[in-house]
mmCIF file of C-alpha atoms and ligand atoms in Angstrom:
data_model
loop_
_atom_site.group_PDB
_atom_site.id
_atom_site.type_symbol
_atom_site.label_atom_id
_atom_site.label_comp_id
_atom_site.label_asym_id
_atom_site.label_seq_id
_atom_site.Cartn_x
_atom_site.Cartn_y
_atom_site.Cartn_z
ATOM 1 C CA UNK A 174 56.427 187.135 101.095
ATOM 2 C CA UNK A 175 55.346 185.121 103.804
ATOM 3 C CA UNK A 176 57.622 182.236 104.580
ATOM 4 C CA UNK A 177 57.705 179.967 107.536
ATOM 5 C CA UNK A 178 60.831 178.201 108.524
ATOM 6 C CA UNK A 179 60.313 175.214 110.591
ATOM 7 C CA UNK A 180 62.886 173.748 112.745
ATOM 8 C CA UNK A 181 64.899 176.557 111.907
ATOM 9 C CA UNK A 182 68.538 175.164 113.714
ATOM 10 C CA UNK A 183 70.633 177.779 113.265
ATOM 11 C CA UNK A 184 69.482 179.281 109.862
ATOM 12 C CA UNK A 185 71.705 177.107 106.951
ATOM 13 C CA UNK A 186 68.935 177.067 104.649
ATOM 14 C CA UNK A 187 67.768 180.934 104.980
ATOM 15 C CA UNK A 188 71.541 181.931 105.324
ATOM 16 C CA UNK A 189 70.282 183.559 101.610
ATOM 17 C CA UNK A 190 67.572 184.001 101.701
ATOM 18 C CA UNK A 191 66.758 187.863 100.903
ATOM 19 C CA UNK A 192 63.826 190.222 100.755
ATOM 20 C CA UNK A 193 61.249 187.918 102.615
ATOM 21 C CA UNK A 194 59.960 188.229 105.858
ATOM 22 C CA UNK A 195 60.118 184.891 107.942
ATOM 23 C CA UNK A 196 59.171 183.487 111.104
ATOM 24 C CA UNK A 197 61.252 180.991 112.110
ATOM 25 C CA UNK A 198 60.145 178.096 114.679
ATOM 26 C CA UNK A 199 62.645 176.498 116.935
ATOM 27 C CA UNK A 200 62.171 174.560 120.105
ATOM 28 C CA UNK A 201 66.136 174.689 121.256
ATOM 29 C CA UNK A 202 67.033 178.045 122.771
ATOM 30 C CA UNK A 203 70.389 177.814 122.764
ATOM 31 C CA UNK A 204 70.073 177.219 119.045
ATOM 32 C CA UNK A 205 67.608 179.811 118.824
ATOM 33 C CA UNK A 206 69.999 182.491 120.586
ATOM 34 C CA UNK A 207 72.379 182.027 117.275
ATOM 35 C CA UNK A 208 69.793 182.274 114.929
ATOM 36 C CA UNK A 209 68.679 185.394 116.266
ATOM 37 C CA UNK A 210 71.717 187.443 116.116
ATOM 38 C CA UNK A 211 71.739 185.766 112.622
ATOM 39 C CA UNK A 212 68.269 187.285 111.434
ATOM 40 C CA UNK A 213 67.584 189.258 113.792
ATOM 41 C CA UNK A 214 65.013 190.845 111.664
ATOM 42 C CA UNK A 215 62.268 187.510 111.621
ATOM 43 C CA UNK A 216 59.853 186.296 114.013
ATOM 44 C CA UNK A 217 61.478 183.615 116.190
ATOM 45 C CA UNK A 218 58.947 181.344 117.739
ATOM 46 C CA UNK A 219 60.300 179.687 120.891
ATOM 47 C CA UNK A 220 58.525 176.457 120.366
ATOM 48 C CA UNK A 221 56.775 172.998 118.356
ATOM 49 C CA UNK A 222 57.257 173.567 114.839
ATOM 50 C CA UNK A 223 54.559 170.982 114.491
ATOM 51 C CA UNK A 224 52.133 172.175 116.258
ATOM 52 C CA UNK A 225 53.124 176.066 114.929
ATOM 53 C CA UNK A 226 52.559 174.039 111.771
ATOM 54 C CA UNK A 227 49.250 172.881 111.971
ATOM 55 C CA UNK A 228 47.594 175.989 113.570
ATOM 56 C CA UNK A 229 49.163 178.366 111.208
ATOM 57 C CA UNK A 230 50.345 177.087 107.463
ATOM 58 C CA UNK A 231 47.184 178.927 106.238
ATOM 59 C CA UNK A 232 49.339 182.307 106.815
ATOM 60 C CA UNK A 233 52.327 181.769 104.235
ATOM 61 C CA UNK A 234 53.476 181.992 101.106
ATOM 62 C CA UNK A 235 56.188 179.515 101.140
ATOM 63 C CA UNK A 236 56.879 177.085 103.858
ATOM 64 C CA UNK A 237 60.096 175.115 104.870
ATOM 65 C CA UNK A 238 60.536 171.970 107.473
ATOM 66 C CA UNK A 239 63.590 170.225 108.742
ATOM 67 C CA UNK A 240 61.912 167.435 111.149
ATOM 68 C CA UNK A 241 64.427 166.396 112.855
ATOM 69 C CA UNK A 242 66.650 162.986 110.939
ATOM 70 C CA UNK A 243 67.953 161.692 113.878
ATOM 71 C CA UNK A 244 65.112 159.126 113.850
ATOM 72 C CA UNK A 245 65.650 158.291 110.164
ATOM 73 C CA UNK A 246 69.375 158.799 109.714
ATOM 74 C CA UNK A 247 71.249 154.919 109.045
ATOM 75 C CA UNK A 248 73.405 155.697 112.075
ATOM 76 C CA UNK A 249 69.919 154.680 114.067
ATOM 77 C CA UNK A 250 71.310 151.419 112.718
ATOM 78 C CA UNK A 251 75.267 151.326 113.105
ATOM 79 C CA UNK A 252 75.824 149.193 115.899
ATOM 80 C CA UNK A 253 77.159 151.592 118.755
ATOM 81 C CA UNK A 254 73.116 152.915 118.221
ATOM 82 C CA UNK A 255 71.441 149.997 120.877
ATOM 83 C CA UNK A 256 68.470 152.129 121.738
ATOM 84 C CA UNK A 257 65.510 151.123 120.066
ATOM 85 C CA UNK A 258 63.045 154.049 118.298
ATOM 86 C CA UNK A 259 60.611 154.385 115.863
ATOM 87 C CA UNK A 260 60.860 156.258 113.156
ATOM 88 C CA UNK A 261 59.542 159.795 113.531
ATOM 89 C CA UNK A 262 56.631 159.396 110.788
ATOM 90 C CA UNK A 263 55.597 163.612 111.869
ATOM 91 C CA UNK A 264 57.953 164.272 108.541
ATOM 92 C CA UNK A 265 54.914 162.546 107.048
ATOM 93 C CA UNK A 266 52.470 163.727 108.785
ATOM 94 C CA UNK A 267 53.524 167.760 107.746
ATOM 95 C CA UNK A 268 54.565 166.250 104.650
ATOM 96 C CA UNK A 269 50.946 164.865 103.670
ATOM 97 C CA UNK A 270 49.481 168.520 105.725
ATOM 98 C CA UNK A 271 51.442 170.549 103.184
ATOM 99 C CA UNK A 272 50.157 168.379 100.092
ATOM 100 C CA UNK A 273 46.867 168.001 100.322
ATOM 101 C CA UNK A 274 45.879 171.063 102.227
ATOM 102 C CA UNK A 275 48.489 174.014 101.922
ATOM 103 C CA UNK A 276 48.072 176.437 98.437
ATOM 104 C CA UNK A 277 51.522 177.936 98.352
ATOM 105 C CA UNK A 278 55.149 176.338 98.079
ATOM 106 C CA UNK A 279 56.800 174.488 100.054
ATOM 107 C CA UNK A 280 60.000 172.182 100.894
ATOM 108 C CA UNK A 281 60.150 169.609 103.441
ATOM 109 C CA UNK A 282 64.089 168.402 104.059
ATOM 110 C CA UNK A 283 65.756 165.201 105.449
ATOM 111 C CA UNK A 284 68.118 163.018 105.156
ATOM 112 C CA UNK A 285 68.239 159.490 103.431
ATOM 113 C CA UNK A 286 66.820 157.077 105.615
ATOM 114 C CA UNK A 287 67.589 153.494 106.603
ATOM 115 C CA UNK A 288 64.707 152.372 104.897
ATOM 116 C CA UNK A 289 63.346 152.711 101.942
ATOM 117 C CA UNK A 290 61.132 156.892 102.160
ATOM 118 C CA UNK A 291 57.383 156.398 102.718
ATOM 119 C CA UNK A 292 56.750 158.851 101.142
ATOM 120 C CA UNK A 293 59.078 159.247 97.446
ATOM 121 C CA UNK A 294 61.323 162.399 97.328
ATOM 122 C CA UNK A 295 60.798 164.910 94.952
ATOM 123 C CA UNK A 296 64.581 164.899 94.875
ATOM 124 C CA UNK A 297 67.602 163.673 96.205
ATOM 125 C CA UNK A 298 70.772 166.424 96.864
ATOM 126 C CA UNK A 299 73.790 165.087 97.907
ATOM 127 C CA UNK A 300 72.613 163.651 101.839
ATOM 128 C CA UNK A 301 68.964 165.423 101.487
ATOM 129 C CA UNK A 302 66.202 164.625 100.604
ATOM 130 C CA UNK A 303 63.661 166.906 99.901
ATOM 131 C CA UNK A 304 59.751 166.954 99.397
ATOM 132 C CA UNK A 305 58.279 169.667 97.440
ATOM 133 C CA UNK A 306 55.368 170.621 95.320
ATOM 134 C CA UNK A 307 57.933 171.932 92.686
ATOM 135 C CA UNK A 308 60.589 171.655 90.823
ATOM 136 C CA UNK A 309 63.645 170.938 92.515
ATOM 137 C CA UNK A 310 66.430 171.537 89.094
ATOM 138 C CA UNK A 311 69.955 169.358 90.282
ATOM 139 C CA UNK A 312 71.849 171.107 92.271
ATOM 140 C CA UNK A 313 76.247 170.502 92.858
ATOM 141 C CA UNK A 314 76.231 171.288 96.477
ATOM 142 C CA UNK A 315 79.231 171.810 98.539
ATOM 143 C CA UNK A 316 80.515 169.092 99.672
ATOM 144 C CA UNK A 317 83.136 168.535 103.082
ATOM 145 C CA UNK A 318 85.286 166.093 103.051
ATOM 146 C CA UNK A 319 85.364 164.301 106.225
ATOM 147 C CA UNK A 320 81.714 166.083 106.603
ATOM 148 C CA UNK A 321 81.223 162.949 109.221
ATOM 149 C CA UNK A 322 84.563 163.095 111.761
ATOM 150 C CA UNK A 323 85.367 167.692 110.811
ATOM 151 C CA UNK A 324 85.770 168.962 113.930
ATOM 152 C CA UNK A 325 83.734 172.101 115.052
ATOM 153 C CA UNK A 326 85.601 175.338 113.203
ATOM 154 C CA UNK A 327 86.040 172.852 110.228
ATOM 155 C CA UNK A 328 82.332 172.886 110.660
ATOM 156 C CA UNK A 329 82.034 176.249 111.430
ATOM 157 C CA UNK A 330 84.067 177.605 108.653
ATOM 158 C CA UNK A 331 82.730 175.478 105.449
ATOM 159 C CA UNK A 332 78.975 176.908 106.902
ATOM 160 C CA UNK A 333 80.360 180.753 107.510
ATOM 161 C CA UNK A 334 79.016 180.295 111.142
ATOM 162 C CA UNK A 335 81.109 182.602 113.993
ATOM 163 C CA UNK A 336 79.913 181.870 116.911
ATOM 164 C CA UNK A 337 81.314 181.253 119.985
ATOM 165 C CA UNK A 338 81.801 177.890 121.676
ATOM 166 C CA UNK A 339 79.679 174.869 120.886
ATOM 167 C CA UNK A 340 76.426 174.213 120.828
ATOM 168 C CA UNK A 341 75.722 170.469 122.241
ATOM 169 C CA UNK A 342 72.338 169.294 121.222
ATOM 170 C CA UNK A 343 70.504 166.805 123.452
ATOM 171 C CA UNK A 344 73.444 166.073 125.473
ATOM 172 C CA UNK A 345 75.192 165.523 122.140
ATOM 173 C CA UNK A 346 79.087 165.470 123.587
ATOM 174 C CA UNK A 347 80.111 166.048 120.126
ATOM 175 C CA UNK A 348 79.747 170.204 119.201
ATOM 176 C CA UNK A 349 79.923 169.438 115.481
ATOM 177 C CA UNK A 350 76.137 167.550 116.061
ATOM 178 C CA UNK A 351 74.164 170.681 115.266
ATOM 179 C CA UNK A 352 76.442 172.313 113.165
ATOM 180 C CA UNK A 353 75.858 168.867 110.560
ATOM 181 C CA UNK A 354 72.876 169.508 110.755
ATOM 182 C CA UNK A 355 72.673 172.769 109.287
ATOM 183 C CA UNK A 356 71.536 172.413 104.587
ATOM 184 C CA UNK A 357 74.255 174.429 103.492
ATOM 185 C CA UNK A 358 73.291 177.856 102.857
ATOM 186 C CA UNK A 359 74.013 177.691 99.102
ATOM 187 C CA UNK A 360 71.197 174.478 98.874
ATOM 188 C CA UNK A 361 68.878 176.735 100.751
ATOM 189 C CA UNK A 362 69.685 179.154 97.968
ATOM 190 C CA UNK A 363 69.151 176.994 95.826
ATOM 191 C CA UNK A 364 66.139 175.066 97.042
ATOM 192 C CA UNK A 365 63.987 178.562 98.021
ATOM 193 C CA UNK A 366 65.113 179.946 94.856
ATOM 194 C CA UNK A 367 63.196 177.105 92.540
ATOM 195 C CA UNK A 368 60.056 177.439 93.686
ATOM 196 C CA UNK A 369 60.528 181.151 92.937
ATOM 197 C CA UNK A 370 61.267 180.294 88.738
ATOM 198 C CA UNK A 371 58.040 181.152 86.483
ATOM 199 C CA UNK A 372 58.749 177.790 84.750
ATOM 200 C CA UNK A 373 58.718 175.948 87.548
ATOM 201 C CA UNK A 374 55.753 173.671 87.590
ATOM 202 C CA UNK A 375 53.375 173.464 90.690
ATOM 203 C CA UNK A 376 52.695 170.319 91.630
ATOM 204 C CA UNK A 377 49.063 170.374 92.757
ATOM 205 C CA UNK A 378 47.495 167.458 94.291
ATOM 206 C CA UNK A 379 43.487 167.597 94.086
ATOM 207 C CA UNK A 380 41.986 169.016 96.902
ATOM 208 C CA UNK A 381 38.509 166.936 98.049
ATOM 209 C CA UNK A 382 36.256 169.161 97.309
ATOM 210 C CA UNK A 383 33.363 169.773 99.966
ATOM 211 C CA UNK A 384 30.588 167.077 97.605
ATOM 212 C CA UNK A 385 33.255 164.881 97.874
ATOM 213 C CA UNK A 386 33.147 164.680 101.783
ATOM 214 C CA UNK A 387 29.713 164.854 102.340
ATOM 215 C CA UNK A 388 29.273 161.670 99.464
ATOM 216 C CA UNK A 389 32.282 159.770 101.695
ATOM 217 C CA UNK A 390 29.820 161.028 104.827
ATOM 218 C CA UNK A 391 26.730 159.415 103.346
ATOM 219 C CA UNK A 392 28.947 156.129 101.970
ATOM 220 C CA UNK A 393 30.049 155.504 105.777
ATOM 221 C CA UNK A 394 26.314 156.483 107.595
HETATM 222 C C1 LIG B 1857 67.436 169.532 110.992
HETATM 223 S S1 LIG B 1857 67.503 170.868 111.827
HETATM 224 C C2 LIG B 1857 67.284 171.977 111.924
HETATM 225 C C3 LIG B 1857 68.702 172.726 110.042
HETATM 226 C C4 LIG B 1857 68.153 173.629 109.617
HETATM 227 N N1 LIG B 1857 67.146 173.962 108.192
HETATM 228 C C5 LIG B 1857 69.339 174.119 109.454
HETATM 229 O O1 LIG B 1857 69.231 173.763 108.179
HETATM 230 O O2 LIG B 1857 69.835 175.229 109.954
HETATM 231 C C6 LIG B 1857 66.412 170.473 113.289
HETATM 232 C C7 LIG B 1857 66.416 171.541 114.481
HETATM 233 O O3 LIG B 1857 65.074 171.007 115.172
HETATM 234 C C8 LIG B 1857 65.002 171.649 116.763
HETATM 235 N N2 LIG B 1857 63.707 170.561 116.782
HETATM 236 C C9 LIG B 1857 63.659 169.649 117.534
HETATM 237 N N3 LIG B 1857 62.088 169.581 117.085
HETATM 238 C C10 LIG B 1857 61.586 170.315 117.242
HETATM 239 C C11 LIG B 1857 60.251 171.023 117.283
HETATM 240 N N4 LIG B 1857 59.478 170.216 117.741
HETATM 241 N N5 LIG B 1857 59.992 172.284 117.263
HETATM 242 C C12 LIG B 1857 60.587 172.957 116.942
HETATM 243 N N6 LIG B 1857 62.284 172.412 116.748
HETATM 244 C C13 LIG B 1857 62.644 171.331 117.044
HETATM 245 C C14 LIG B 1857 66.106 171.116 116.381
HETATM 246 O O4 LIG B 1857 66.533 171.921 118.009
HETATM 247 C C15 LIG B 1857 66.886 171.127 115.553
HETATM 248 O O5 LIG B 1857 67.522 172.799 115.702
#
């Protein structure tokens, strides 16, 4: 089974996946080096996941995407954040591309945003929202008390990581940020496994047929 793991980070979501042929895409060298050690058999692309998706999505059976959540997060509205930033709508670009053009199974993960999601998610599990084209059953995702203030060592233990030192994501002074970005491995496995359940209803979006495209063209010109 060919799987594309976009914005792969430290690979929290991917940790318990078995019998898969994974291509991971991550643009941060330091984060990717931890991923490489954990998953030496995965093909690891250092580059832009958004562009990679557009150019390669037809080559895979299953696609997971975890675009950066910072610009959508509730923290964005907290008083100490004074920088004006647009929510990164690449999240929705990817959901729409997968929904209307991809024939395999897919899941896009992000956190619960500070606004009403622009596309209705399929399910909310813990602090995560998932958009997908198959049913994802509710799940008791492991939770860590004091998650937002937990020290890196505590977060590593909770997620099962043992790499040395801290990684500081984009100049963030908190070495725990990169770990807080992870999907817990058990949740990653649950969401992935649900796509393979025989009863899992694949929600098909109507693909636009060539005839419809021609009709639209004729109406416009
Ligand atoms: C939310 S984290 C992914 C967490 C991952 N799913 C896990 O469970 O461990 C997002 C990751 O995307 C990476 N990233 C951000 N922008 C990227 C881009 N344009 N292309 C590839 N990776 C990117 C960040 O460095 C970060 O590691």
